[in-house]
CSV table of C-alpha atoms in Angstrom, one decimal:
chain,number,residue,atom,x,y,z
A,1,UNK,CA,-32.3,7.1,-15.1
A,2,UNK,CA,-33.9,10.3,-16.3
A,3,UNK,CA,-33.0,13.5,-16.8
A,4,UNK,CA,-35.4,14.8,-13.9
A,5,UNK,CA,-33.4,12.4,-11.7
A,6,UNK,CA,-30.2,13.7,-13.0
A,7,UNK,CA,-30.8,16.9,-12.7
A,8,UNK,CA,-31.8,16.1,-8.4
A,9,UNK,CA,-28.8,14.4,-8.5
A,10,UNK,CA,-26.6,17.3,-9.6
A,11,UNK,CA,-28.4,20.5,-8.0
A,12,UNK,CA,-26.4,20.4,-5.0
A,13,UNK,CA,-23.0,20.8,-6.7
A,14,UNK,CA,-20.6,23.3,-5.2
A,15,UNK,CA,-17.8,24.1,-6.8
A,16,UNK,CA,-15.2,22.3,-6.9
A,17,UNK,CA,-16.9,19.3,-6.1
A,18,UNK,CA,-20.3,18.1,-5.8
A,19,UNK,CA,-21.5,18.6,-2.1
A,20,UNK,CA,-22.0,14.5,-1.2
A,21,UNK,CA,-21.3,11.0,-3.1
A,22,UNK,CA,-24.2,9.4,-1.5
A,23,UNK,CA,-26.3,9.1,-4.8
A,24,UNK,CA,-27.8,5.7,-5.9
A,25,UNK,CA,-25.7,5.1,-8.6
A,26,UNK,CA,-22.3,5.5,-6.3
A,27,UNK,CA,-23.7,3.5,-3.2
A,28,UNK,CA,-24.7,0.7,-5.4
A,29,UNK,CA,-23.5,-3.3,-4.3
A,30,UNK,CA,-20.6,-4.4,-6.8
A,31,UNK,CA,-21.5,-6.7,-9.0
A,32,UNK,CA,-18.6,-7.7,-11.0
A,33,UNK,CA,-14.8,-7.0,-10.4
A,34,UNK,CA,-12.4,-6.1,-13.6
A,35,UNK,CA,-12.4,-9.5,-15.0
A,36,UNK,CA,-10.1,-11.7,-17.5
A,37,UNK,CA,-12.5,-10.7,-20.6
A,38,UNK,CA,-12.7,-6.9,-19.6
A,39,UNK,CA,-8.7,-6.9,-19.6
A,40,UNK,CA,-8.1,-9.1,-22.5
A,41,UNK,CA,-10.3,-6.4,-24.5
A,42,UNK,CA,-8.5,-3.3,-23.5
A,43,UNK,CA,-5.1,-4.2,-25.6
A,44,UNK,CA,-3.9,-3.8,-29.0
A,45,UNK,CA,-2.5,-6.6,-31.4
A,46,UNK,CA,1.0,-4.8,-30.0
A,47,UNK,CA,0.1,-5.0,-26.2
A,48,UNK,CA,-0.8,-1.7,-25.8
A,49,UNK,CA,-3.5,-0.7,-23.1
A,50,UNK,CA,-6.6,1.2,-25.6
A,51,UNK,CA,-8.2,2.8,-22.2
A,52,UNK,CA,-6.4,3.5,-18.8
A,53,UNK,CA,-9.4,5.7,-18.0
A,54,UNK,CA,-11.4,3.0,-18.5
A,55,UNK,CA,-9.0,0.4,-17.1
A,56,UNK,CA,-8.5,2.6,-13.3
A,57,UNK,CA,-12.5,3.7,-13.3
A,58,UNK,CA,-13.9,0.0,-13.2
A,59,UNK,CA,-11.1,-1.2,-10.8
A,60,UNK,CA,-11.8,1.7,-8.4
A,61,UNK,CA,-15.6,1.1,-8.6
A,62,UNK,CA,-15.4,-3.2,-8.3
A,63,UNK,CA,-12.3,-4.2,-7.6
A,64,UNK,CA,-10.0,-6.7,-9.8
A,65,UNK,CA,-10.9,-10.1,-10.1
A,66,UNK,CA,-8.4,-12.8,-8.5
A,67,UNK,CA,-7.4,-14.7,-11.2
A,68,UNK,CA,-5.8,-11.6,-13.0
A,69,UNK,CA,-4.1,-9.8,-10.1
A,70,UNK,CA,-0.6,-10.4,-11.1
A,71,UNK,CA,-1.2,-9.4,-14.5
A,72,UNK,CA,-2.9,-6.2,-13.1
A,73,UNK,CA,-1.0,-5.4,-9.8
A,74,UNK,CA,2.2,-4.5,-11.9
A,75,UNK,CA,0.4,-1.8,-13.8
A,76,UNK,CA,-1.2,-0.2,-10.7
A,77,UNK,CA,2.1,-0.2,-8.6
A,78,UNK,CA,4.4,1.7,-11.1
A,79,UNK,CA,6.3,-1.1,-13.1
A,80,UNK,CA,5.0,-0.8,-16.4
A,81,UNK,CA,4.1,2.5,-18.0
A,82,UNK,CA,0.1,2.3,-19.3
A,83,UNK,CA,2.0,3.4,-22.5
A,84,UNK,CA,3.9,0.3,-22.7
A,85,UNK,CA,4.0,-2.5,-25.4
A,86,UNK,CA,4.2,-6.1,-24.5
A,87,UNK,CA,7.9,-6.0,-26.1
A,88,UNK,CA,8.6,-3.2,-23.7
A,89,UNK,CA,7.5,-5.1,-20.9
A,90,UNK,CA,8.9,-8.2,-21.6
A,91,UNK,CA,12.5,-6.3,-21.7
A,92,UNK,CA,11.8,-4.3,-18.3
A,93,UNK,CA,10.5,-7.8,-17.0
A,94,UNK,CA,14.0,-9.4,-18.2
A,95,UNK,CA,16.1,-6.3,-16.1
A,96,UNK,CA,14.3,-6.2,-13.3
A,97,UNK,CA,14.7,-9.7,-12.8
A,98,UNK,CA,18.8,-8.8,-13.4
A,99,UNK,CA,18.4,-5.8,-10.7
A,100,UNK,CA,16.9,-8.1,-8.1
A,101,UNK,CA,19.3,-10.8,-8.3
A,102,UNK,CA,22.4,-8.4,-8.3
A,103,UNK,CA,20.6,-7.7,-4.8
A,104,UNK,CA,20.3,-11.0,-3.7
A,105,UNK,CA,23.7,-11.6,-4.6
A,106,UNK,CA,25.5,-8.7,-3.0
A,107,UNK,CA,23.2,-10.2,0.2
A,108,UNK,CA,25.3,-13.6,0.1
A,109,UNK,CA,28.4,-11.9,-0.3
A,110,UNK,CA,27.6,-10.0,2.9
A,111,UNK,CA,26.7,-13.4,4.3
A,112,UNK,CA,30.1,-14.7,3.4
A,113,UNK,CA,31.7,-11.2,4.9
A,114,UNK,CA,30.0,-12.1,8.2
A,115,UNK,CA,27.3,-10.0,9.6
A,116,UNK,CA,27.4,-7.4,6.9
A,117,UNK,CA,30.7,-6.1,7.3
A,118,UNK,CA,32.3,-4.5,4.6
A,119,UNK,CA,28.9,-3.7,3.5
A,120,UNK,CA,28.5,-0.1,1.3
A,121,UNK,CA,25.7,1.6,-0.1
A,122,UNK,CA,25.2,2.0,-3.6
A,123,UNK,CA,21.7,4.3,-4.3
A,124,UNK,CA,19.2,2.6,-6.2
A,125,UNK,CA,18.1,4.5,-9.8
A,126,UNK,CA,14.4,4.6,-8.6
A,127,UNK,CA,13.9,8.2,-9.7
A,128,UNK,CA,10.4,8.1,-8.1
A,129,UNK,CA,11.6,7.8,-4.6
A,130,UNK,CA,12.4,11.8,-3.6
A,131,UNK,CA,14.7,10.8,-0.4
A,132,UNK,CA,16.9,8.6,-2.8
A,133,UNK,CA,17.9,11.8,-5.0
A,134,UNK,CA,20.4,14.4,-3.4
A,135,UNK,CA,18.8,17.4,-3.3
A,136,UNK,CA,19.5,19.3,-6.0
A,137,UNK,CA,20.3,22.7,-4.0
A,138,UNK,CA,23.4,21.0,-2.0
A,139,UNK,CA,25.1,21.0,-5.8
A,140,UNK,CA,25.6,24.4,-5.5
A,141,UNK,CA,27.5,24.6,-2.3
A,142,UNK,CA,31.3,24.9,-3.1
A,143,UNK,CA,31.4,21.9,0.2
A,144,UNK,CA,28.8,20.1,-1.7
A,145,UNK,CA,31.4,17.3,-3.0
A,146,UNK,CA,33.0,17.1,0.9
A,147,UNK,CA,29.5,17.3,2.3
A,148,UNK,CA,28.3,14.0,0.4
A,149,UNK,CA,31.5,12.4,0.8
A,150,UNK,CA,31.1,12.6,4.7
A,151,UNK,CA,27.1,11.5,4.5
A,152,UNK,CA,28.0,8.5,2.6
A,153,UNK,CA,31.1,7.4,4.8
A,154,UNK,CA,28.4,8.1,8.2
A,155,UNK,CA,25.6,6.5,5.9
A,156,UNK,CA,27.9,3.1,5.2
A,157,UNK,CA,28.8,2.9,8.9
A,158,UNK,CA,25.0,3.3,10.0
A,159,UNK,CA,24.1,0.8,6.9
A,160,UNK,CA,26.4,-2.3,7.6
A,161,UNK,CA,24.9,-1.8,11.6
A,162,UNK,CA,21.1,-1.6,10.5
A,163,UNK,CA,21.6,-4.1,8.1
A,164,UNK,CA,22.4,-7.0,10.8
A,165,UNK,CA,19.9,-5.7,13.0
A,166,UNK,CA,17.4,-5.9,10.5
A,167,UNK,CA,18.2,-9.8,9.0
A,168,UNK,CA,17.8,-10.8,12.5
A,169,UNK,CA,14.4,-8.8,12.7
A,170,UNK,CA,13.3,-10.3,9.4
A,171,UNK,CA,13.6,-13.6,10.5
A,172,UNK,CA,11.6,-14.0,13.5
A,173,UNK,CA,8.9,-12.0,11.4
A,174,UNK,CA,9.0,-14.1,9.0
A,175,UNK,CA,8.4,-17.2,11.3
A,176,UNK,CA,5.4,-15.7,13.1
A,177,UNK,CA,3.5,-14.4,9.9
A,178,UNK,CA,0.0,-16.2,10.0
A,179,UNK,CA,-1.5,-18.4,7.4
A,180,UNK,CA,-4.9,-16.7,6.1
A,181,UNK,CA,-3.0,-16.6,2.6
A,182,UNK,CA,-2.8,-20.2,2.1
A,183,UNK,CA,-6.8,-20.3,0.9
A,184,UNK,CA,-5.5,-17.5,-1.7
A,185,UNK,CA,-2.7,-19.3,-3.0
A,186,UNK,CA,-3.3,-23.1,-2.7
A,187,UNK,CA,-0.4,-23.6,-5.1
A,188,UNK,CA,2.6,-22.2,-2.5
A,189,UNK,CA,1.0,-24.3,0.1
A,190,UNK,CA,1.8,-27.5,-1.1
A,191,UNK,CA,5.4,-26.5,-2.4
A,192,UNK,CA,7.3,-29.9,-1.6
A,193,UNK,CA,9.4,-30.4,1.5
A,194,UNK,CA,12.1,-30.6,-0.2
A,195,UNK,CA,12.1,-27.5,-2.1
A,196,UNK,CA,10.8,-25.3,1.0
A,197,UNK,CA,13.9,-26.3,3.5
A,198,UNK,CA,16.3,-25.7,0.6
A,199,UNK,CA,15.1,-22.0,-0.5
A,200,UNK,CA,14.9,-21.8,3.6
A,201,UNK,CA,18.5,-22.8,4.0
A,202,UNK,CA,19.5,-20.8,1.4
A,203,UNK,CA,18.3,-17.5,2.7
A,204,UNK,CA,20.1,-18.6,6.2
A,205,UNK,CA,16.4,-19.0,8.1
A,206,UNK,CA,16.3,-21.1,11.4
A,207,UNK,CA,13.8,-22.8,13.8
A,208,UNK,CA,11.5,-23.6,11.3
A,209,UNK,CA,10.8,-27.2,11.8
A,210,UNK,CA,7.3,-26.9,13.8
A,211,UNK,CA,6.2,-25.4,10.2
A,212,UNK,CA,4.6,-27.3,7.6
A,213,UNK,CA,6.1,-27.0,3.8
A,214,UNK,CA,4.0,-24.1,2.5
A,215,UNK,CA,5.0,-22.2,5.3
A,216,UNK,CA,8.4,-22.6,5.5
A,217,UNK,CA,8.4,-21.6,2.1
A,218,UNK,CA,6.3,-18.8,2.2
A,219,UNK,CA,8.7,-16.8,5.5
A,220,UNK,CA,11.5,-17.8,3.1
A,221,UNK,CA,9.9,-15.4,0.4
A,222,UNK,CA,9.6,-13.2,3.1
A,223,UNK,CA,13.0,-12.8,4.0
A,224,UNK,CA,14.6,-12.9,0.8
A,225,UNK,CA,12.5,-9.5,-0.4
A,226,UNK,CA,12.6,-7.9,2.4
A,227,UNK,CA,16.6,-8.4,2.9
A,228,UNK,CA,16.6,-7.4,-0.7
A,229,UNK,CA,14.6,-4.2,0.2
A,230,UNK,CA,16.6,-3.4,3.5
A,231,UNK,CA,19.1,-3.4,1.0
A,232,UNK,CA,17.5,-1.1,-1.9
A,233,UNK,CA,16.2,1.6,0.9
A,234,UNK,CA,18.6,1.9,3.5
A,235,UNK,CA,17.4,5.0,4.5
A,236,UNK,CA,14.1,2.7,5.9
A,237,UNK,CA,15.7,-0.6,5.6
A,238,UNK,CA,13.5,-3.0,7.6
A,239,UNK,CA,10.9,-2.5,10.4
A,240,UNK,CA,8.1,-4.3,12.1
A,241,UNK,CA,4.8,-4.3,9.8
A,242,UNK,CA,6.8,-4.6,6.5
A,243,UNK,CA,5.8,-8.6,6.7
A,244,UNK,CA,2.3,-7.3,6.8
A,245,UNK,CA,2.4,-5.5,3.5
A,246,UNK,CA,4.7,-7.8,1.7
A,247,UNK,CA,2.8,-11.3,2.3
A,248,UNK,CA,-0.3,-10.5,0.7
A,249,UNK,CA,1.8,-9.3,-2.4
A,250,UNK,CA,3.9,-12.6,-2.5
A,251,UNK,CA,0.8,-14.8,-2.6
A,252,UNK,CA,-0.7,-13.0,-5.7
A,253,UNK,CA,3.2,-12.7,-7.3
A,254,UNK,CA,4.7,-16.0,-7.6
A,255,UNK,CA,7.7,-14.8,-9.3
A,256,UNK,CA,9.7,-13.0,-6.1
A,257,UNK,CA,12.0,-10.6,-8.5
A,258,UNK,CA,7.9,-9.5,-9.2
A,259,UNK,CA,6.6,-9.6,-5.9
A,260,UNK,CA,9.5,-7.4,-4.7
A,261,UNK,CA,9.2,-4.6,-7.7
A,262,UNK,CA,5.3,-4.4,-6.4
A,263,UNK,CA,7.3,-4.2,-3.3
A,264,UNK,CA,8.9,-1.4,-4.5
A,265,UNK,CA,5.9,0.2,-5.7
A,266,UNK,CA,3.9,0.0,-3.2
A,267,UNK,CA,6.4,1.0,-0.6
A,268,UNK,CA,7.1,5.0,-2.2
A,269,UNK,CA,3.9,5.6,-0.3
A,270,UNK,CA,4.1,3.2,2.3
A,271,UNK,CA,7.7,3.7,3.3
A,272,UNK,CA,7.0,7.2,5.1
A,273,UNK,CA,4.9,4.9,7.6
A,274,UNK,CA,8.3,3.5,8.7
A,275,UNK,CA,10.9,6.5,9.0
A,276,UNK,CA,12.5,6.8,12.6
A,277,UNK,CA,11.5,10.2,13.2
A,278,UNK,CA,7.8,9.3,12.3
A,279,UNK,CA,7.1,13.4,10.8
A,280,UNK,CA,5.3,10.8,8.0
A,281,UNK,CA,3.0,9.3,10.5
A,282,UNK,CA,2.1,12.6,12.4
A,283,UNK,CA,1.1,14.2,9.6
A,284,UNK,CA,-1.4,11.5,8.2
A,285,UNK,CA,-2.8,11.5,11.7
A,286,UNK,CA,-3.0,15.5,11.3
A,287,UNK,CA,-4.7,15.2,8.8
A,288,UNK,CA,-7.4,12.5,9.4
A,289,UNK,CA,-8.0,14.3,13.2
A,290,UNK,CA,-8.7,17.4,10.9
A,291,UNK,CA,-11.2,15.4,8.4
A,292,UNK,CA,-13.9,14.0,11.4
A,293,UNK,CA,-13.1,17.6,12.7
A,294,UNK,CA,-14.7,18.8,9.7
A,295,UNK,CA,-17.3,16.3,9.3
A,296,UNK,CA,-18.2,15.8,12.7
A,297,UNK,CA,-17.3,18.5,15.2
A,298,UNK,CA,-19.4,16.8,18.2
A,299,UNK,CA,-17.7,13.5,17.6
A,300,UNK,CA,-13.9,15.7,17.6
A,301,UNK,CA,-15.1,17.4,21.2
A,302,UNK,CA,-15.3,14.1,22.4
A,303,UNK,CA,-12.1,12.7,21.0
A,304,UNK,CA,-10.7,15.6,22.7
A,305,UNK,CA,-12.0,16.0,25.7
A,306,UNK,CA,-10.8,12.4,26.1
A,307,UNK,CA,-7.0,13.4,24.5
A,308,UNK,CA,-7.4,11.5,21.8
A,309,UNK,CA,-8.3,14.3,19.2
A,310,UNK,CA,-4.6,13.5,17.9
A,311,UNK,CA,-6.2,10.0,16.5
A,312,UNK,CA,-3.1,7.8,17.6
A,313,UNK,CA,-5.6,5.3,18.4
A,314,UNK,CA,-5.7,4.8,14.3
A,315,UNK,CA,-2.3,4.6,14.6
A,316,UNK,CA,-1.7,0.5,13.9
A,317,UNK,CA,-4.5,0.9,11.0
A,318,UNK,CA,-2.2,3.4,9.8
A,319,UNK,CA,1.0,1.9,9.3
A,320,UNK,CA,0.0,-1.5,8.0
A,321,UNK,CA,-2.7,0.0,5.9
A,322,UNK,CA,-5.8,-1.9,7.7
A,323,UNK,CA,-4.2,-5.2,7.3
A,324,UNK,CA,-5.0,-6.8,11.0
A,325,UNK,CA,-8.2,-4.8,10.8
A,326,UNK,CA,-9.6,-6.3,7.4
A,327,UNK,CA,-9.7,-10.0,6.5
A,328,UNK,CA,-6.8,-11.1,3.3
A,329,UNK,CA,-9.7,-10.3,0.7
A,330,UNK,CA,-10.7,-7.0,2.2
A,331,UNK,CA,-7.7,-5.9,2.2
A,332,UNK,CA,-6.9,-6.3,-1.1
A,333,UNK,CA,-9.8,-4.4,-2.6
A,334,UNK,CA,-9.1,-1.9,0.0
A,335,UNK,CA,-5.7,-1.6,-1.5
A,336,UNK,CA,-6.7,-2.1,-5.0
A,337,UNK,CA,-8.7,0.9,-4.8
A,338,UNK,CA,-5.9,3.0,-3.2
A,339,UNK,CA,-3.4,1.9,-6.0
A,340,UNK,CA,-6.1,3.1,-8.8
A,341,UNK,CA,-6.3,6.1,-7.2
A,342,UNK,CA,-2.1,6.8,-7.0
A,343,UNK,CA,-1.6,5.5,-10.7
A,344,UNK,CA,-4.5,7.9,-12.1
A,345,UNK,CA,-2.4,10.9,-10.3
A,346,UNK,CA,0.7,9.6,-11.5
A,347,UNK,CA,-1.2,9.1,-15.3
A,348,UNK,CA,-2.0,13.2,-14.7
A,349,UNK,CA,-5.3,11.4,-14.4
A,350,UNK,CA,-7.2,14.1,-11.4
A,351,UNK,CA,-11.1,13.1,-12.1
A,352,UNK,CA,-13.0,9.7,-13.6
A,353,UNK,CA,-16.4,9.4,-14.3
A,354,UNK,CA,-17.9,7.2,-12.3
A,355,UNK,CA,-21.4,5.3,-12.1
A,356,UNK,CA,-23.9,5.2,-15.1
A,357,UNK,CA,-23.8,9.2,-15.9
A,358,UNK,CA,-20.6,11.2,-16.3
A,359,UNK,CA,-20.4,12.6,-12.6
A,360,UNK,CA,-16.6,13.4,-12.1
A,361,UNK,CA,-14.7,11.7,-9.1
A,362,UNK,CA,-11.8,13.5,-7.0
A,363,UNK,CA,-8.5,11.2,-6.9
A,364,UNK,CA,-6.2,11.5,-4.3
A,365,UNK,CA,-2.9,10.1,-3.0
A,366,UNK,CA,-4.5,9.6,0.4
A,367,UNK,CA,-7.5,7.7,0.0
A,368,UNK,CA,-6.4,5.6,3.4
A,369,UNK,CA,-6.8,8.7,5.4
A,370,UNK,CA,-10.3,9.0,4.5
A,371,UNK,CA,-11.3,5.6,4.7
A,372,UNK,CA,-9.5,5.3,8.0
A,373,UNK,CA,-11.4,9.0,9.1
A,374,UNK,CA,-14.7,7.0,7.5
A,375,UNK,CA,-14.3,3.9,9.9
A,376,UNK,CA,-14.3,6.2,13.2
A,377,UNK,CA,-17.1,8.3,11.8
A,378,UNK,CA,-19.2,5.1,11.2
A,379,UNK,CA,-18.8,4.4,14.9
A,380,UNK,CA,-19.6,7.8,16.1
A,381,UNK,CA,-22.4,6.4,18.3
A,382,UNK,CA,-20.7,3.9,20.3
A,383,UNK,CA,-17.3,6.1,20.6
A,384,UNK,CA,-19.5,9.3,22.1
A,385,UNK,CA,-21.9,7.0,24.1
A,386,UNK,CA,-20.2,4.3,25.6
A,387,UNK,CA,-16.6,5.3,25.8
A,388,UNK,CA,-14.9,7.5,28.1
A,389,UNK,CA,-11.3,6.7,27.7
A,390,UNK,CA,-8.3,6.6,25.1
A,391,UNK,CA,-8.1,2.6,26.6
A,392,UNK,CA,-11.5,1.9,25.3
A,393,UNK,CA,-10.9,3.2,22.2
A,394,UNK,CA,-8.1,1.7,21.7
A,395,UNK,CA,-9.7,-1.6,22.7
A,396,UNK,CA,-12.1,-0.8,20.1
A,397,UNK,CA,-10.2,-0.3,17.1
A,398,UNK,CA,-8.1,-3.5,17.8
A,399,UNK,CA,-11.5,-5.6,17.1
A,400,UNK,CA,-13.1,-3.0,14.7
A,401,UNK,CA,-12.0,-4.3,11.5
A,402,UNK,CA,-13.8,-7.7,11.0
A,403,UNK,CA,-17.2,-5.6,11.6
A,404,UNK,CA,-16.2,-3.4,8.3
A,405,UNK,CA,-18.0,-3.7,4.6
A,406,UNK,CA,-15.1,-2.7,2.7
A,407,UNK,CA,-17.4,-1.3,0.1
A,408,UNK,CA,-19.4,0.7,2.1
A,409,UNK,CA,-16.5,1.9,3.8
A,410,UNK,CA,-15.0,2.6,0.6
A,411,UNK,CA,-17.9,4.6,-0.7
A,412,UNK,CA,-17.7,6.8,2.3
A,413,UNK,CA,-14.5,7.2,2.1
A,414,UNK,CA,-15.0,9.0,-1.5
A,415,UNK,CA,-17.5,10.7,-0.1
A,416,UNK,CA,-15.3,12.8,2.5
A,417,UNK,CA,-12.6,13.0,-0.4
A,418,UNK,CA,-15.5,15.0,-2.7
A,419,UNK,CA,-16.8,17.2,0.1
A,420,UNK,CA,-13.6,17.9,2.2
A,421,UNK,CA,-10.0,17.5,0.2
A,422,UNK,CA,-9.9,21.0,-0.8
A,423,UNK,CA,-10.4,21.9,3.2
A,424,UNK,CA,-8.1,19.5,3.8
């Protein structure tokens, strides 16, 4: 590339941000994910990662390559700091493995208790989860102390309740999850019969024998993390879709003390899809009817004159983050990208360069929005031509997904983040 075509490609910049991402060298077909060599070279003798910029530009651009997601994964969703050194990992590995099976074992005590009485809420020492810290303006009420003593004593009662309700929940999930991971992880899928009905005994899981080995095994992952996370958040505790987000994360993490700290990670975002009151879920849906608003006001008319200028018709893309839209693969580049994006911001990482010349990219904490606003945009056509109902639309979107390139999608997605997140 010359500098006559980098200067066309940079006269239209407005500030803050460049007026469109649809330049050659952004738009381009991936080539190579962030593979085994690329990572290997990025460490020092002591472990230490040499380049995070370097290390969250090429996974947001291509992806990560399979075989080194579970090395990768725990970086992107919060576990280990980029600052870390392999000593310092291998001691945060050893206590999170402690943390998780003090969980698992208060869970069999509340087992032997029967139906999770006596059951009492201790709060978790995630930091990083806002809801989980008492807020820090109560401390100065003189009732502070009897305030908090009366919201744990309600929040024990309400716990030990929600807690049965949810085991059962998890259970029948667990049993109905469907099998596209067992081409990712061929290894779980021929876990011995043996082994699976013991670990399914052991978590107390039922009506399983119409499943083969692999599968038993794998809705007895299921229910051991997510009973261990109903337990860690009992302000969410468990609802329908966590299954969703969770089985793609135990096929890459074989270890389930692992599987459930990316768990973890991934849920500080994910968990405001899942609070009762849903103020989480209205206000990504605000925010996505305002983005094709702004890049498409004849596509918004119709939306509304229909009454669907709300976009609750996203709503099931929304909560489990594209995952029965997109195939298993799709969806984790889709969320690959998305976790980049969060751990830059979390870095104090706001801009990488992307693409051959040093153009600066916009993160954000809600690149899902945008790819979910891109996905309705792409459709503009058929949505103001053909349909003339919030039923067709809805009819649409269920089937929408398998029609996607995640790239593509992706690409536009950055595209509306450059041009409208300071609107937004």
């Amino acid at each position: 590339m010359n500098l006559k075509q980098v200067s066309a490609l940079t006269e239209n910049f407005e500030t803050p941000w460049f007026k469109s991402f649809k330049a050659t060298w952004f738009h381009q077909r991936r080539r190579f994910a962030f593979s085994p060599q690329q990572w290997g070279s990025l460490f020092t003798p002591e472990g230490k990662l040499q380049d995070k910029v370097e290390f969250l530009k090429i996974i947001r651009t291509d992806g990560v390559d399979p075989s080194i997601r579970a090395e990768v994964w725990p970086f992107l969703l919060g576990i280990y700091d980029f600052d870390s050194s392999r000593a310092e990992r291998n001691a945060i590995r050893k206590q999170k493995r402690k943390e998780y099976e003090n969980l698992r074992s208060r869970i069999h005590q509340l087992s032997k208790q029967g139906n999770g009485e006596g059951y009492s809420v201790h709060p978790h020492s995630d930091s990083t989860t806002d809801e989980a810290i008492p807020n820090h303006g109560e401390k100065n009420d003189p009732n502070y102390t009897k305030n908090k003593s009366v919201k744990e004593s309600n929040s024990k009662a309400q716990t030990a309740e929600d807690f049965t309700t949810s085991k059962t929940s998890i259970r029948l999930d667990a049993l109905r999850a469907n099998a596209e991971w067992i081409a990712y992880s061929p290894g779980l899928a021929t876990v011995p019969e043996e082994q699976a009905r013991g670990f399914a005994d052991e978590v107390g899981l039922q009506d399983f024998d119409n499943l083969e080995p692999g599968r038993i095994f794998h809705a007895a992952r299921l229910v051991a993390i997510l009973e261990a996370y109903a337990l860690y958040d009992p302000e969410i505790g468990y609802a329908q879709g966590m299954c969703d987000l969770l089985a793609p994360i135990i096929t890459v993490m074989q270890e389930d003390y692992e599987a459930f700290w990316c768990f973890v990670g991934f849920m500080r975002k994910a968990r405001h899809n899942f609070r009762i009151d849903q103020a989480g879920i209205w206000r990504q849906l605000d925010i996505i009817s305002k983005i094709i608003r702004l890049k498409d006001l004849d596509l918004y008319r119709h939306l509304k004159m229909l009454g669907a200028e709300d976009c609750f018709f996203v709503y099931r893309m929304l909560v489990v983050l594209f995952r029965r839209e997109l195939s298993f693969e799709q969806t984790l580049c889709l969320w690959e990208v998305m976790w980049a994006n969060q751990a830059a911001l979390r870095a104090g990482i706001r801009e990488l360069a992307l693409g051959p010349i040093t153009l600066l990219a916009p993160q954000t904490d809600d690149l899902l929005l945008y790819a979910i606003a891109a996905c309705v945009l792409q459709k503009r056509k058929v949505i103001i031509e053909e349909y003339s109902s919030m039923d067709e639309i809805l009819r649409f979107c269920d089937h929408i997904g398998r029609q996607l390139n995640i790239w593509k999608l992706l690409d536009h997605a950055q595209d509306l983040v450059a041009t409208l997140q300071v609107k937004i």
